[in-house]
Amino acid sequence: MQRNLIKGSALKNIIVFSLPFLFSNFLQTFYGMADLFIVGQYNGAASLTGVSVGSQVMHMLTVMIVGLAMGATVMIGRYVGENKEEEKRTVIGNTIVIFMIVSILLMAVLLLLINPIINIMFTPEEAIQETRLYLIICFVGIPFITAYNVISSIFRGLGDSKSPMCFIAIACFFNIILDFIFIGYLDMHAVGAALGTVFSQAVSVMIALTAIIKKKLIVVNRENFNLRKSVIGRIFKIGFPICIQDGLIQISFIIITVIANSRGVNIAAAVGVVEKIIGFFFLVPSSMLSSISAICAQCIGAGQHKRAVQTLQYGCLIAVSFGILFTVICQFISEPILSLFTNESIVIMYGSQYLKSYAADCIFAAISFSFSGFFTAYGYSVISFMHNLISIILIRIPWAYMASKLYSDNLFPMGLASAFGSLLSAVICIGVYTYLKKRRCFSL
């Protein structure tokens, strides 16, 4: 399923590659939103908050795993561009072994820390039990969640974004069916949402592995599974800064959630629902980040640096255009969007305020995400880590905190925290890119 991304139109390549990636992310986010939608229809604010808080923790873990796996995606893409078959297979084999170990360790540690996590999240007392049960089940399912995302990262490094789309479509289908059974029919509340998520991911992984083995979509030898320090070191050198960066971003969102949770269950539910909606809007910049990384990695391996810059420019243009569209739409239909997830008028009111300002984040994040993908392909992933750390410390957290204190009955000012944080990141990215380009760091 390997595909060459360094031939033909650069614009066509990024569109053809990113669309299945975008649809995959859409499906993954959709079944997360389906959990909230179905829980909101059958249960009250406590269950809704339990699922929103629990799913936010799981989302943070997932994006960190994906960020770490980005190291494998970039290395595989480089070797594809350089036509180094054995090196590519070694990276794939080492990636599989390393992430199996990471997932098991992560599951064990998180199960031990479940109560501190709930306390750190300032989960409203009415939702503590729902949140605990949701997290226990999802933590047990971490190996399946890790397996799916690692398999997807390997395929994307090979230039194939369609196979992961098929795998996640299967997971989405099963998740929605299971949600209606567990939540609607069996009345299992947040537990049903967690079971649906884990079971559907497990089914997706099983089907993916069956397809890989039977159709020989990925071919590796026994020797490729022997761990090599140099390979592992390069995977972590590229992926670890992205992992920490994504973790810090999610921590900043969690801190904002904690601020909201301390203000009562209604505001907590509103913020939780909006975070899910924004997750949907962020599909385009997120997909573009990974698409740019994968395509540019092949371009760099083949020595086509001008094509890598073209890929960045086209990707940024596409993502920003969608960001503007989403922001404008939210100014007019925020309440109807919120009403899809809850019937409680006070939650809709607060959520509408928050969504209208938060939506602008999609515009500025489109810029910073695109540049982050480009920097990562060149091995400068530490830049992405730094600009996000700066924006979190200087803008996101202090702004959200002050807004909650100064505007206790209005979430609109708090939503601006993320938007202006991403604006600062975008400015830093453009400045660093200009500096590195003058020093010819993108033509080595």
JSON list of C-alpha atoms in Angstrom, two decimals, residues 35-127:
[
{"chain": "A", "resi": 35, "resn": "ASP", "atom": "CA", "xyz": [-21.21, 9.26, 22.91]},
{"chain": "A", "resi": 36, "resn": "LEU", "atom": "CA", "xyz": [-22.16, 12.72, 24.15]},
{"chain": "A", "resi": 37, "resn": "PHE", "atom": "CA", "xyz": [-25.19, 12.96, 21.89]},
{"chain": "A", "resi": 38, "resn": "ILE", "atom": "CA", "xyz": [-26.63, 9.61, 22.97]},
{"chain": "A", "resi": 39, "resn": "VAL", "atom": "CA", "xyz": [-25.83, 10.14, 26.66]},
{"chain": "A", "resi": 40, "resn": "GLY", "atom": "CA", "xyz": [-27.38, 13.61, 26.45]},
{"chain": "A", "resi": 41, "resn": "GLN", "atom": "CA", "xyz": [-30.58, 12.20, 24.98]},
{"chain": "A", "resi": 42, "resn": "TYR", "atom": "CA", "xyz": [-31.03, 9.42, 27.55]},
{"chain": "A", "resi": 43, "resn": "ASN", "atom": "CA", "xyz": [-29.35, 10.77, 30.70]},
{"chain": "A", "resi": 44, "resn": "GLY", "atom": "CA", "xyz": [-28.84, 14.03, 32.63]},
{"chain": "A", "resi": 45, "resn": "ALA", "atom": "CA", "xyz": [-26.04, 16.52, 33.23]},
{"chain": "A", "resi": 46, "resn": "ALA", "atom": "CA", "xyz": [-24.14, 14.21, 35.61]},
{"chain": "A", "resi": 47, "resn": "SER", "atom": "CA", "xyz": [-23.70, 11.47, 32.99]},
{"chain": "A", "resi": 48, "resn": "LEU", "atom": "CA", "xyz": [-22.99, 14.06, 30.32]},
{"chain": "A", "resi": 49, "resn": "THR", "atom": "CA", "xyz": [-20.28, 15.63, 32.47]},
{"chain": "A", "resi": 50, "resn": "GLY", "atom": "CA", "xyz": [-18.83, 12.23, 33.34]},
{"chain": "A", "resi": 51, "resn": "VAL", "atom": "CA", "xyz": [-18.44, 11.34, 29.67]},
{"chain": "A", "resi": 52, "resn": "SER", "atom": "CA", "xyz": [-17.13, 14.79, 28.68]},
{"chain": "A", "resi": 53, "resn": "VAL", "atom": "CA", "xyz": [-14.51, 14.87, 31.47]},
{"chain": "A", "resi": 54, "resn": "GLY", "atom": "CA", "xyz": [-13.49, 11.26, 30.91]},
{"chain": "A", "resi": 55, "resn": "SER", "atom": "CA", "xyz": [-13.31, 11.60, 27.15]},
{"chain": "A", "resi": 56, "resn": "GLN", "atom": "CA", "xyz": [-11.16, 14.70, 27.49]},
{"chain": "A", "resi": 57, "resn": "VAL", "atom": "CA", "xyz": [-8.63, 12.74, 29.52]},
{"chain": "A", "resi": 58, "resn": "MET", "atom": "CA", "xyz": [-8.68, 9.98, 26.91]},
{"chain": "A", "resi": 59, "resn": "HIS", "atom": "CA", "xyz": [-8.35, 12.48, 24.09]},
{"chain": "A", "resi": 60, "resn": "MET", "atom": "CA", "xyz": [-5.22, 13.89, 25.72]},
{"chain": "A", "resi": 61, "resn": "LEU", "atom": "CA", "xyz": [-3.70, 10.42, 25.93]},
{"chain": "A", "resi": 62, "resn": "THR", "atom": "CA", "xyz": [-4.64, 9.63, 22.35]},
{"chain": "A", "resi": 63, "resn": "VAL", "atom": "CA", "xyz": [-3.12, 12.78, 20.84]},
{"chain": "A", "resi": 64, "resn": "MET", "atom": "CA", "xyz": [0.07, 12.22, 22.85]},
{"chain": "A", "resi": 65, "resn": "ILE", "atom": "CA", "xyz": [0.33, 8.69, 21.47]},
{"chain": "A", "resi": 66, "resn": "VAL", "atom": "CA", "xyz": [-0.27, 10.00, 17.95]},
{"chain": "A", "resi": 67, "resn": "GLY", "atom": "CA", "xyz": [2.35, 12.71, 18.51]},
{"chain": "A", "resi": 68, "resn": "LEU", "atom": "CA", "xyz": [4.93, 10.16, 19.64]},
{"chain": "A", "resi": 69, "resn": "ALA", "atom": "CA", "xyz": [4.09, 7.94, 16.66]},
{"chain": "A", "resi": 70, "resn": "MET", "atom": "CA", "xyz": [4.76, 10.92, 14.39]},
{"chain": "A", "resi": 71, "resn": "GLY", "atom": "CA", "xyz": [8.44, 10.08, 14.76]},
{"chain": "A", "resi": 72, "resn": "ALA", "atom": "CA", "xyz": [7.79, 6.75, 13.05]},
{"chain": "A", "resi": 73, "resn": "THR", "atom": "CA", "xyz": [5.67, 8.38, 10.33]},
{"chain": "A", "resi": 74, "resn": "VAL", "atom": "CA", "xyz": [8.42, 10.86, 9.45]},
{"chain": "A", "resi": 75, "resn": "MET", "atom": "CA", "xyz": [11.21, 8.25, 9.48]},
{"chain": "A", "resi": 76, "resn": "ILE", "atom": "CA", "xyz": [9.23, 5.82, 7.32]},
{"chain": "A", "resi": 77, "resn": "GLY", "atom": "CA", "xyz": [8.41, 8.65, 4.90]},
{"chain": "A", "resi": 78, "resn": "ARG", "atom": "CA", "xyz": [12.08, 9.64, 4.68]},
{"chain": "A", "resi": 79, "resn": "TYR", "atom": "CA", "xyz": [13.12, 6.08, 3.85]},
{"chain": "A", "resi": 80, "resn": "VAL", "atom": "CA", "xyz": [10.33, 5.75, 1.29]},
{"chain": "A", "resi": 81, "resn": "GLY", "atom": "CA", "xyz": [11.66, 8.91, -0.41]},
{"chain": "A", "resi": 82, "resn": "GLU", "atom": "CA", "xyz": [15.21, 7.53, -0.29]},
{"chain": "A", "resi": 83, "resn": "ASN", "atom": "CA", "xyz": [14.09, 4.06, -1.51]},
{"chain": "A", "resi": 84, "resn": "LYS", "atom": "CA", "xyz": [15.69, 2.35, 1.52]},
{"chain": "A", "resi": 85, "resn": "GLU", "atom": "CA", "xyz": [13.52, -0.73, 1.95]},
{"chain": "A", "resi": 86, "resn": "GLU", "atom": "CA", "xyz": [15.31, -2.53, 4.79]},
{"chain": "A", "resi": 87, "resn": "GLU", "atom": "CA", "xyz": [15.66, 0.62, 6.91]},
{"chain": "A", "resi": 88, "resn": "LYS", "atom": "CA", "xyz": [11.94, 1.30, 6.44]},
{"chain": "A", "resi": 89, "resn": "ARG", "atom": "CA", "xyz": [11.03, -2.21, 7.62]},
{"chain": "A", "resi": 90, "resn": "THR", "atom": "CA", "xyz": [13.28, -1.88, 10.67]},
{"chain": "A", "resi": 91, "resn": "VAL", "atom": "CA", "xyz": [11.52, 1.33, 11.70]},
{"chain": "A", "resi": 92, "resn": "ILE", "atom": "CA", "xyz": [8.14, -0.39, 11.32]},
{"chain": "A", "resi": 93, "resn": "GLY", "atom": "CA", "xyz": [9.19, -3.42, 13.38]},
{"chain": "A", "resi": 94, "resn": "ASN", "atom": "CA", "xyz": [10.77, -1.34, 16.14]},
{"chain": "A", "resi": 95, "resn": "THR", "atom": "CA", "xyz": [7.72, 0.94, 16.25]},
{"chain": "A", "resi": 96, "resn": "ILE", "atom": "CA", "xyz": [5.37, -1.99, 16.83]},
{"chain": "A", "resi": 97, "resn": "VAL", "atom": "CA", "xyz": [7.45, -3.42, 19.70]},
{"chain": "A", "resi": 98, "resn": "ILE", "atom": "CA", "xyz": [8.05, -0.06, 21.42]},
{"chain": "A", "resi": 99, "resn": "PHE", "atom": "CA", "xyz": [4.39, 0.98, 21.37]},
{"chain": "A", "resi": 100, "resn": "MET", "atom": "CA", "xyz": [3.21, -2.40, 22.65]},
{"chain": "A", "resi": 101, "resn": "ILE", "atom": "CA", "xyz": [5.43, -1.89, 25.69]},
{"chain": "A", "resi": 102, "resn": "VAL", "atom": "CA", "xyz": [4.36, 1.75, 26.10]},
{"chain": "A", "resi": 103, "resn": "SER", "atom": "CA", "xyz": [0.65, 0.90, 25.98]},
{"chain": "A", "resi": 104, "resn": "ILE", "atom": "CA", "xyz": [0.88, -1.78, 28.67]},
{"chain": "A", "resi": 105, "resn": "LEU", "atom": "CA", "xyz": [2.90, 0.43, 31.00]},
{"chain": "A", "resi": 106, "resn": "LEU", "atom": "CA", "xyz": [0.57, 3.34, 30.40]},
{"chain": "A", "resi": 107, "resn": "MET", "atom": "CA", "xyz": [-2.50, 1.24, 31.19]},
{"chain": "A", "resi": 108, "resn": "ALA", "atom": "CA", "xyz": [-1.03, 0.01, 34.49]},
{"chain": "A", "resi": 109, "resn": "VAL", "atom": "CA", "xyz": [0.10, 3.45, 35.66]},
{"chain": "A", "resi": 110, "resn": "LEU", "atom": "CA", "xyz": [-3.16, 5.21, 34.79]},
{"chain": "A", "resi": 111, "resn": "LEU", "atom": "CA", "xyz": [-5.31, 2.61, 36.56]},
{"chain": "A", "resi": 112, "resn": "LEU", "atom": "CA", "xyz": [-3.29, 3.28, 39.72]},
{"chain": "A", "resi": 113, "resn": "LEU", "atom": "CA", "xyz": [-3.71, 7.04, 39.34]},
{"chain": "A", "resi": 114, "resn": "ILE", "atom": "CA", "xyz": [-7.40, 7.15, 38.52]},
{"chain": "A", "resi": 115, "resn": "ASN", "atom": "CA", "xyz": [-8.55, 8.86, 41.72]},
{"chain": "A", "resi": 116, "resn": "PRO", "atom": "CA", "xyz": [-5.87, 11.60, 41.59]},
{"chain": "A", "resi": 117, "resn": "ILE", "atom": "CA", "xyz": [-6.83, 12.24, 37.95]},
{"chain": "A", "resi": 118, "resn": "ILE", "atom": "CA", "xyz": [-10.48, 12.70, 38.91]},
{"chain": "A", "resi": 119, "resn": "ASN", "atom": "CA", "xyz": [-9.48, 15.07, 41.72]},
{"chain": "A", "resi": 120, "resn": "ILE", "atom": "CA", "xyz": [-7.14, 17.08, 39.49]},
{"chain": "A", "resi": 121, "resn": "MET", "atom": "CA", "xyz": [-9.99, 17.54, 37.01]},
{"chain": "A", "resi": 122, "resn": "PHE", "atom": "CA", "xyz": [-12.15, 19.09, 39.77]},
{"chain": "A", "resi": 123, "resn": "THR", "atom": "CA", "xyz": [-14.94, 16.84, 38.60]},
{"chain": "A", "resi": 124, "resn": "PRO", "atom": "CA", "xyz": [-18.31, 17.95, 40.04]},
{"chain": "A", "resi": 125, "resn": "GLU", "atom": "CA", "xyz": [-19.35, 15.64, 42.88]},
{"chain": "A", "resi": 126, "resn": "GLU", "atom": "CA", "xyz": [-22.51, 14.57, 41.05]},
{"chain": "A", "resi": 127, "resn": "ALA", "atom": "CA", "xyz": [-20.39, 13.22, 38.17]}
]
